[in-house]
PDB file of C-alpha atoms in Angstrom:
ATOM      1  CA  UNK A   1       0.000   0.000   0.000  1.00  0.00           C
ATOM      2  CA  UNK A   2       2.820   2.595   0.841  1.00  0.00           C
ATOM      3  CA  UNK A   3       4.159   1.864  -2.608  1.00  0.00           C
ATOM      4  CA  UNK A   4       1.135   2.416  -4.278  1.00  0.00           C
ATOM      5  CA  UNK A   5       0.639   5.558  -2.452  1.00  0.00           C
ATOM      6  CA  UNK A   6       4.009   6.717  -3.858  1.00  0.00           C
ATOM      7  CA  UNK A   7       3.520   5.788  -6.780  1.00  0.00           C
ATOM      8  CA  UNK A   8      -0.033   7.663  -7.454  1.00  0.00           C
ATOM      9  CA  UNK A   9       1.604  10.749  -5.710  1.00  0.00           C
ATOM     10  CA  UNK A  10       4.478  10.588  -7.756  1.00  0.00           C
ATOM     11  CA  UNK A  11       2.230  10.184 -10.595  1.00  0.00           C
ATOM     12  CA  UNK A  12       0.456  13.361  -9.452  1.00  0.00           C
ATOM     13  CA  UNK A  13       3.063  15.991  -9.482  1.00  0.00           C
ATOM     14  CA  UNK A  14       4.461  14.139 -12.855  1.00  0.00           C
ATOM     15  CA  UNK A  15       1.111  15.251 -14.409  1.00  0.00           C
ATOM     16  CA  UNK A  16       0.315  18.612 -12.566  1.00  0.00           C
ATOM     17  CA  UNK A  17       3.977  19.723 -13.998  1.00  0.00           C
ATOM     18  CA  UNK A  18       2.898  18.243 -17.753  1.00  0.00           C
ATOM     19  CA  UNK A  19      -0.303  20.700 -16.963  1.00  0.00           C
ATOM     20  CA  UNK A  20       1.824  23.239 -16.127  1.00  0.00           C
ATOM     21  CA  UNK A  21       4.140  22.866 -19.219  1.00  0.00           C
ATOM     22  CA  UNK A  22       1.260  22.706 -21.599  1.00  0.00           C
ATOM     23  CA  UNK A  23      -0.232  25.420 -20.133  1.00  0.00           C
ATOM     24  CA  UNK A  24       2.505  27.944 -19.826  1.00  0.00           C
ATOM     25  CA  UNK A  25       2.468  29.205 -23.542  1.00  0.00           C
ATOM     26  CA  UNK A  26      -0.940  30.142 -23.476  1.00  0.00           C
ATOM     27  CA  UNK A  27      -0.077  32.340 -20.333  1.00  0.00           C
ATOM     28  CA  UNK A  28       2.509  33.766 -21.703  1.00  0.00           C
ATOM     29  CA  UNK A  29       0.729  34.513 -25.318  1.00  0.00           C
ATOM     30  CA  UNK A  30      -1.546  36.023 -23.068  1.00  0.00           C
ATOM     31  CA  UNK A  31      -0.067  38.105 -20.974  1.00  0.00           C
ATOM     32  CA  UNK A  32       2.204  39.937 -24.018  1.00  0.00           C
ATOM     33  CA  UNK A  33      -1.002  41.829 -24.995  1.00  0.00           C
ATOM     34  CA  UNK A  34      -2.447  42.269 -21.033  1.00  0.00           C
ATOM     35  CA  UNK A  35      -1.977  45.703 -19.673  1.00  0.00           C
ATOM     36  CA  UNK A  36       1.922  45.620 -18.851  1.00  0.00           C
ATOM     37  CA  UNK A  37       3.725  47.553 -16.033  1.00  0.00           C
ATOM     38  CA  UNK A  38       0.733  49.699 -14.589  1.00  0.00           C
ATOM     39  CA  UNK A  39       0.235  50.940 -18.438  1.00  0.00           C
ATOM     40  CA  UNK A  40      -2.331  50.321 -20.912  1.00  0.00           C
ATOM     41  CA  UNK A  41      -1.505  48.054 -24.046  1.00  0.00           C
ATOM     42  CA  UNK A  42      -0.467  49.792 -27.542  1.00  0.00           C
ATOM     43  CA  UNK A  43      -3.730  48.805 -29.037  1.00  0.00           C
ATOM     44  CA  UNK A  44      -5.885  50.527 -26.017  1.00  0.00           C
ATOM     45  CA  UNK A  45      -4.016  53.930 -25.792  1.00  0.00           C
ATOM     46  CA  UNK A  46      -4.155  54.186 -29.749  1.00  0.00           C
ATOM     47  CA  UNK A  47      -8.023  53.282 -29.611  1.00  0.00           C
ATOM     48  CA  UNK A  48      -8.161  55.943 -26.793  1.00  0.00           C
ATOM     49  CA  UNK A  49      -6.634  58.925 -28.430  1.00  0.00           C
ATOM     50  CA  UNK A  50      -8.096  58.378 -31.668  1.00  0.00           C
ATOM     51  CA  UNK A  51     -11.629  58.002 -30.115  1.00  0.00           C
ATOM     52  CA  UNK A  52     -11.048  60.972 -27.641  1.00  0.00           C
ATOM     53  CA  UNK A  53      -9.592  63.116 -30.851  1.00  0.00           C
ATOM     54  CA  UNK A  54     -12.654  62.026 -32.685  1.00  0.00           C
ATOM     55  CA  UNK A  55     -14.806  63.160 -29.974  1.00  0.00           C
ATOM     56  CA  UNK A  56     -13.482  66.281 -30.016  1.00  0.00           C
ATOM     57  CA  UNK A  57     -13.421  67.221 -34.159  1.00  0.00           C
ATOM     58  CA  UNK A  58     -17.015  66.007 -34.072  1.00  0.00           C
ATOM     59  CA  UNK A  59     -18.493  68.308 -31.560  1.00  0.00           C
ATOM     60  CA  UNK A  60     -16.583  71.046 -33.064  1.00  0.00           C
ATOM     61  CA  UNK A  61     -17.747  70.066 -36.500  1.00  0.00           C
ATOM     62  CA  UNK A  62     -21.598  70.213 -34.670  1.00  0.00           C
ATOM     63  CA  UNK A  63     -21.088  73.670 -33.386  1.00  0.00           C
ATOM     64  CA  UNK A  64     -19.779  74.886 -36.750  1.00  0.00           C
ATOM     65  CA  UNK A  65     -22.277  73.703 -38.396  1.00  0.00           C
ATOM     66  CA  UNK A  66     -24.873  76.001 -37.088  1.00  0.00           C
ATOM     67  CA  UNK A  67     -23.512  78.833 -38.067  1.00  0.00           C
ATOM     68  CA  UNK A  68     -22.810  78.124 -41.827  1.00  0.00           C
ATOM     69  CA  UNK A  69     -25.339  78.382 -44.846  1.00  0.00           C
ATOM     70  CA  UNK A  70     -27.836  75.337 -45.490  1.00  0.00           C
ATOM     71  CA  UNK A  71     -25.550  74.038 -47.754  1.00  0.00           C
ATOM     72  CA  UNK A  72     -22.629  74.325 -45.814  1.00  0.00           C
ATOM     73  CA  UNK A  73     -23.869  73.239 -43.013  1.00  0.00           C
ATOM     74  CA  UNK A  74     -24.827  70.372 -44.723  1.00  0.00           C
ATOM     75  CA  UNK A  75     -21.779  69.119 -46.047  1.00  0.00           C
ATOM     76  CA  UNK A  76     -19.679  69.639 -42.780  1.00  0.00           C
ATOM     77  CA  UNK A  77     -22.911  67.878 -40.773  1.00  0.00           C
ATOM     78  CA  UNK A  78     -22.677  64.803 -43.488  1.00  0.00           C
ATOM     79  CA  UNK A  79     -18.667  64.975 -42.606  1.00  0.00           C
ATOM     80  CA  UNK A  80     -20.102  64.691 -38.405  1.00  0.00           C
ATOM     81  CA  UNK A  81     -22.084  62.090 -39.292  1.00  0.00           C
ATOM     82  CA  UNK A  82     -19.560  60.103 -41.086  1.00  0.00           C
ATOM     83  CA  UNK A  83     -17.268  60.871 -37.776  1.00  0.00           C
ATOM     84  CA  UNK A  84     -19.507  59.697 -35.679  1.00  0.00           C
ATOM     85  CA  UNK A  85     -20.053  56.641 -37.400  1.00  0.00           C
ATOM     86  CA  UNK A  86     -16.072  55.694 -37.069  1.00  0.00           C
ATOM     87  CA  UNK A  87     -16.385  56.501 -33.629  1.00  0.00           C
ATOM     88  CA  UNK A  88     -18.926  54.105 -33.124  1.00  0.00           C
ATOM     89  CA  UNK A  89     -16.721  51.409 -34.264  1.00  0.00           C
ATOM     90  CA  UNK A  90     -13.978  52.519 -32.843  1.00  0.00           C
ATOM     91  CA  UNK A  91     -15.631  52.307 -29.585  1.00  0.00           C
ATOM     92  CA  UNK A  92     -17.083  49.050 -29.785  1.00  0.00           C
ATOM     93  CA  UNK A  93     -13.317  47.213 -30.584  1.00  0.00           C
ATOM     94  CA  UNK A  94     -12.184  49.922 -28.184  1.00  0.00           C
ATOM     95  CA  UNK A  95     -14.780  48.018 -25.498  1.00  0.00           C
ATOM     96  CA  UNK A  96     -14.179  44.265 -26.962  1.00  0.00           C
ATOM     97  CA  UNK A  97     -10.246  44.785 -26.175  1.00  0.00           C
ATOM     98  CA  UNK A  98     -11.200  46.527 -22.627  1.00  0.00           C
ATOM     99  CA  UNK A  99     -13.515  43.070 -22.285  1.00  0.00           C
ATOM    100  CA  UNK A 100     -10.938  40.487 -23.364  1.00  0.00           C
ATOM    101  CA  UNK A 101      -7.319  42.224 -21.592  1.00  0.00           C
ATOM    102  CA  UNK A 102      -8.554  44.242 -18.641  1.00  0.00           C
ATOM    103  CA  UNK A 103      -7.169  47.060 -17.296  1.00  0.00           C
ATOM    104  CA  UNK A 104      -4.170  47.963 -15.446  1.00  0.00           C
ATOM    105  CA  UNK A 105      -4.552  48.419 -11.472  1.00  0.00           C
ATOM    106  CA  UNK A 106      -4.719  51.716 -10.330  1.00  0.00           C
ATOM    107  CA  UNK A 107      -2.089  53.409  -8.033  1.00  0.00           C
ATOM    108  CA  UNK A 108      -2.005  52.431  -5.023  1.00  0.00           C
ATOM    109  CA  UNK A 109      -2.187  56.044  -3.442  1.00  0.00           C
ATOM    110  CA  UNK A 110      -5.828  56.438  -4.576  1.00  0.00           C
ATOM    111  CA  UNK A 111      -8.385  56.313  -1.856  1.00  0.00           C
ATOM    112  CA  UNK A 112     -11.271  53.749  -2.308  1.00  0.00           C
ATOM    113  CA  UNK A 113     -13.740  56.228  -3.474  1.00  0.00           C
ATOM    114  CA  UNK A 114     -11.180  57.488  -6.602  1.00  0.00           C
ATOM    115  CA  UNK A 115     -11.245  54.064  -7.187  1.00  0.00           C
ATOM    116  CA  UNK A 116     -15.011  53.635  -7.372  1.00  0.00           C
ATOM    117  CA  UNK A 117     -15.487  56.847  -9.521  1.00  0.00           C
ATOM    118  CA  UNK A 118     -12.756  56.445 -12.059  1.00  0.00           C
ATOM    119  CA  UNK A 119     -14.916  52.752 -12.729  1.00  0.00           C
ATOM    120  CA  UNK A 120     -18.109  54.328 -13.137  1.00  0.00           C
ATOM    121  CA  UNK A 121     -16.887  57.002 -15.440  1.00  0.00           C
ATOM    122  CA  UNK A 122     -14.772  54.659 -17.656  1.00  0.00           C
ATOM    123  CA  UNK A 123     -18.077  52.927 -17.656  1.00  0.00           C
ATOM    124  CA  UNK A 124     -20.392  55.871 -18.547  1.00  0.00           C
ATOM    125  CA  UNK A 125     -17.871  56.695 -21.079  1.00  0.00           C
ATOM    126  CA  UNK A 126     -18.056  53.343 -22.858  1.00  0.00           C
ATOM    127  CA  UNK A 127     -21.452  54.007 -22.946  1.00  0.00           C
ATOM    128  CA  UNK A 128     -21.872  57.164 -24.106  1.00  0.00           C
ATOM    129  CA  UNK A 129     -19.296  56.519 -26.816  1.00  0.00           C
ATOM    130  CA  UNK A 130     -21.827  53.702 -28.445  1.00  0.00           C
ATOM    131  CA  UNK A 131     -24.566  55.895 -27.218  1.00  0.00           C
ATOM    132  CA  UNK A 132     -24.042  58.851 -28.691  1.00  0.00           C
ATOM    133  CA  UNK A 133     -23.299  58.089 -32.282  1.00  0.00           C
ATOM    134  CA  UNK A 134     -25.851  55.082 -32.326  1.00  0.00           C
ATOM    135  CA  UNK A 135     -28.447  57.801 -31.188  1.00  0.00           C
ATOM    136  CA  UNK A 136     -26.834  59.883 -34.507  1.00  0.00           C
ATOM    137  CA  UNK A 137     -27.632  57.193 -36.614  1.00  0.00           C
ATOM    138  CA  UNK A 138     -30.515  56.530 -35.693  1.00  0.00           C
ATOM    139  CA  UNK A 139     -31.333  60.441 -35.788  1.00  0.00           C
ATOM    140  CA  UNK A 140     -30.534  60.336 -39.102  1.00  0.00           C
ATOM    141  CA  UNK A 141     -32.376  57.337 -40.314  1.00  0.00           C
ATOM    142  CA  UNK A 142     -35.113  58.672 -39.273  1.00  0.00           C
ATOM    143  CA  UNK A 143     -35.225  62.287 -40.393  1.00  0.00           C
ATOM    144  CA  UNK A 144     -33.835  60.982 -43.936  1.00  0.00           C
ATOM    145  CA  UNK A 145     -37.060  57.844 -43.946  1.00  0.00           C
ATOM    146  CA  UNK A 146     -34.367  55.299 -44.461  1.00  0.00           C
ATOM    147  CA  UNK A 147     -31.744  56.561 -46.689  1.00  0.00           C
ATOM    148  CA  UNK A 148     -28.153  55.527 -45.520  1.00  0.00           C
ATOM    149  CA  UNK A 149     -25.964  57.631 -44.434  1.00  0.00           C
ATOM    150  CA  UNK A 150     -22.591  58.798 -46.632  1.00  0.00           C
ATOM    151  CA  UNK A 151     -19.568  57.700 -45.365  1.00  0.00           C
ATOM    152  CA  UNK A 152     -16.997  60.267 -46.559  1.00  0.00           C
ATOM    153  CA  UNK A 153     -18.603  59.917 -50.284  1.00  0.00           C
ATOM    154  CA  UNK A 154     -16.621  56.679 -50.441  1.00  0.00           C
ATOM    155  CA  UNK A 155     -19.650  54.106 -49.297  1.00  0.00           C
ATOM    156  CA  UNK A 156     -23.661  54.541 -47.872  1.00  0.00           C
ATOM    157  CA  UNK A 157     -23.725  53.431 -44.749  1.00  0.00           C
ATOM    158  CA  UNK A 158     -27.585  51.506 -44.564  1.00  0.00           C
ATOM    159  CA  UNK A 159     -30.030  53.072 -42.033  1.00  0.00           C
ATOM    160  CA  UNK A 160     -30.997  51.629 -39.148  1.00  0.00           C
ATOM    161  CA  UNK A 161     -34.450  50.265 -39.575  1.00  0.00           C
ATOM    162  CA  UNK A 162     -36.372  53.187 -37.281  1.00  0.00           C
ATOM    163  CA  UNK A 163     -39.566  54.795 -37.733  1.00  0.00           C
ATOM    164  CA  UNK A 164     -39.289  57.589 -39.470  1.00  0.00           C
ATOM    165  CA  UNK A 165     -42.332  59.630 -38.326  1.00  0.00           C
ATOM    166  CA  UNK A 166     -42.143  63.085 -36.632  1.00  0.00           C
ATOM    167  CA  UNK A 167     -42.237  61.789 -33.260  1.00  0.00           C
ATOM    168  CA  UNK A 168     -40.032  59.162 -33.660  1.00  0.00           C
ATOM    169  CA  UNK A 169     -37.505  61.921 -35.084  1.00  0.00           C
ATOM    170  CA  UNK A 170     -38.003  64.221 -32.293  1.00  0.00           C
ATOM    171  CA  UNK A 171     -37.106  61.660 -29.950  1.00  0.00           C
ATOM    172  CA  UNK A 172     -33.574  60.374 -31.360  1.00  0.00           C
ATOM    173  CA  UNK A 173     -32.939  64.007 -31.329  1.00  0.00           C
ATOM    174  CA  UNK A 174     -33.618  64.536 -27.457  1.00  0.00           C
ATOM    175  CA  UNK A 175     -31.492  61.439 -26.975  1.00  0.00           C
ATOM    176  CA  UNK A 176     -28.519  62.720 -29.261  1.00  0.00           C
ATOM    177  CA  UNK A 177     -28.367  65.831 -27.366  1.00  0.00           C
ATOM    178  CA  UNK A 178     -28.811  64.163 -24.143  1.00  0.00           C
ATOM    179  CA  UNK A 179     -25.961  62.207 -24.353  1.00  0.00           C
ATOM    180  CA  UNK A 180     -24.026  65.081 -25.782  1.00  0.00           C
ATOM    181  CA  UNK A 181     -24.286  67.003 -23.070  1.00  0.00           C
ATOM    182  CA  UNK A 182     -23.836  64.320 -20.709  1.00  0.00           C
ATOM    183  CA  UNK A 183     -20.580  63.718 -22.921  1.00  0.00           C
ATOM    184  CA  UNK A 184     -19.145  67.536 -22.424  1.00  0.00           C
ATOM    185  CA  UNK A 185     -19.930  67.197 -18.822  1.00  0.00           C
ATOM    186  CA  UNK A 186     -17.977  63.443 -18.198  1.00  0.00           C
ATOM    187  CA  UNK A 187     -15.083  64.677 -21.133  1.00  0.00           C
ATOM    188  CA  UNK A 188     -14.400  67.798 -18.741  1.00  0.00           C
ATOM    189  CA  UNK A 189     -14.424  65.994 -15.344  1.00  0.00           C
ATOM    190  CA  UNK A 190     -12.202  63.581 -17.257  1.00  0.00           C
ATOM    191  CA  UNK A 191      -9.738  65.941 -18.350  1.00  0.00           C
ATOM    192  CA  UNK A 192      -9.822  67.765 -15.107  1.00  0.00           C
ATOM    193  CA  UNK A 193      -9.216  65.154 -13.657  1.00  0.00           C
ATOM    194  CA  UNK A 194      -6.419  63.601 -15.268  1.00  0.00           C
ATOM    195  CA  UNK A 195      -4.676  66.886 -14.760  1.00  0.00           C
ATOM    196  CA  UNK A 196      -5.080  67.020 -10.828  1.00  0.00           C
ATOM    197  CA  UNK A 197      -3.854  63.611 -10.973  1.00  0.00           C
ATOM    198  CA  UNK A 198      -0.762  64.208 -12.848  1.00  0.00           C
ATOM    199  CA  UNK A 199      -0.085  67.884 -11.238  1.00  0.00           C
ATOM    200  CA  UNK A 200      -1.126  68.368  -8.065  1.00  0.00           C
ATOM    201  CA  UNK A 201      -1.463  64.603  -6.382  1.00  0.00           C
ATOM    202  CA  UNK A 202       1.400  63.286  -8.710  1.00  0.00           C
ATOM    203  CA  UNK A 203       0.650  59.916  -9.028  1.00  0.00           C
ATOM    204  CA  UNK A 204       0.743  57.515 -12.332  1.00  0.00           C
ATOM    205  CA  UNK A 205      -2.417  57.635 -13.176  1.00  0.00           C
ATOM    206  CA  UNK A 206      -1.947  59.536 -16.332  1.00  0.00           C
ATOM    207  CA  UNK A 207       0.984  58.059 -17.617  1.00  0.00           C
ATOM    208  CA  UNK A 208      -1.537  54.901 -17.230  1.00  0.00           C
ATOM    209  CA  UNK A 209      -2.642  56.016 -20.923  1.00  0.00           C
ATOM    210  CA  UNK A 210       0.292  58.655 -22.075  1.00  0.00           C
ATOM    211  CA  UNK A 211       3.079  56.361 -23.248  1.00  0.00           C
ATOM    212  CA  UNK A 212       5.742  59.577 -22.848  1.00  0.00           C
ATOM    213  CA  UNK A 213       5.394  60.230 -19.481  1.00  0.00           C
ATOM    214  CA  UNK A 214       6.805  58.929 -16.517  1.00  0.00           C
ATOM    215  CA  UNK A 215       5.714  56.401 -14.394  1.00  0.00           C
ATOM    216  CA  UNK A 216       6.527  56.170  -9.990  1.00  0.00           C
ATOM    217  CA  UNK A 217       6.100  59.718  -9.513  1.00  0.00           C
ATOM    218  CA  UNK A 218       6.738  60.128  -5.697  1.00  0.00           C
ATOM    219  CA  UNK A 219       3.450  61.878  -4.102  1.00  0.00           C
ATOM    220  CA  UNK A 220       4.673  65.942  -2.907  1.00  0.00           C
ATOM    221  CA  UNK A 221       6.071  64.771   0.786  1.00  0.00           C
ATOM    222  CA  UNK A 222       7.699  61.230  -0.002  1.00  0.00           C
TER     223      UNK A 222
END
């Protein structure tokens, strides 16, 4: 019996290690795109700058836009809406990546309730960055009873299949400029916040997502 109970134990470890062996590759496939050092990965701080730059042209092109000419306006609004669809899918590989590879952790310096609202307003933004341009297409679907929407004169975009009566119009408006001001509101907190962050508590938090700057910044007092 005490042989036998060698024997299975030895038998065991010689298969837990062949597990392990087999195994390791996949972990380490894995973990050369996971979030690396406190820092995003390549792919999400790309995805994040071109969205937030995006963002930006769009509501400028928006604001513009109302003060032109009809025709003008038109042409710079078919330009927004053509933006705002390549936001869209920016966004939603921007959310698949956030799904599959995580995040990295957050300094440790933060207090519990940073913590908790820098998670809720990654969230909102996620959502508001599928939000707000779906709500554009669908705006648009419906004003224009079904036509597709130009992307860049290069391809028509098919409309979404909404109602296209005045009601139904009126309300994909609201929601557009809902979520756009919603947006403005969550874009400056961001900023502002990444800015206290960075100058006055001096953690890593930015350099989290700006591949130039340094990471380990000692808090003022360490």
């Amino acid at each position: 019996m005490p042989v036998l109970t060698i024997a299975c134990a030895h038998e065991g470890k010689a298969k837990a290690a062949c597990c392990r062996r087999f195994f390791a590759p996949v972990s380490v496939a894995m973990d050369k795109n996971a979030p690396l050092g406190g820092r995003y990965t390549p792919v999400a701080i790309a995805l994040h700058w071109l969205i937030a730059a995006l963002i930006v042209l769009n509501f400028i092109a928006a604001w513009v836009a109302e003060g032109m000419p009809k025709a003008q306006s038109a042409a710079v609004m078919a330009n927004h809406k053509a933006i705002g669809l390549t936001i869209l899918a920016a966004s939603v590989v921007r959310l698949v990546w956030r799904l599959m590879r995580g995040s990295p952790p957050f300094d440790e310096r933060l207090k519990a309730w940073e913590v908790a609202v820098a998670r809720v307003t990654h969230w909102m933004f996620y959502f508001l960055m599928v939000g707000l341009p779906l709500s554009g297409w669908a705006l648009a679907s419906s004003a224009r009873a079904g036509q597709g929407v130009s992307y860049f004169g290069m391809l028509d975009i098919p409309a979404l299949p909404v109602a296209g009566d005045k009601a139904s119009v009126g309300m994909y408006h609201e929601f557009h400029e809902v979520f756009a001001t919603i947006m403005l509101a969550l874009f400056a907190l961001h900023v502002a916040a990444a800015l206290k962050h960075q100058f006055i508590d001096r953690d890593t938090t930015m350099a989290r997502m700006v591949p130039w700057l340094k990471r380990g910044v000692p808090a003022s007092g360490d």
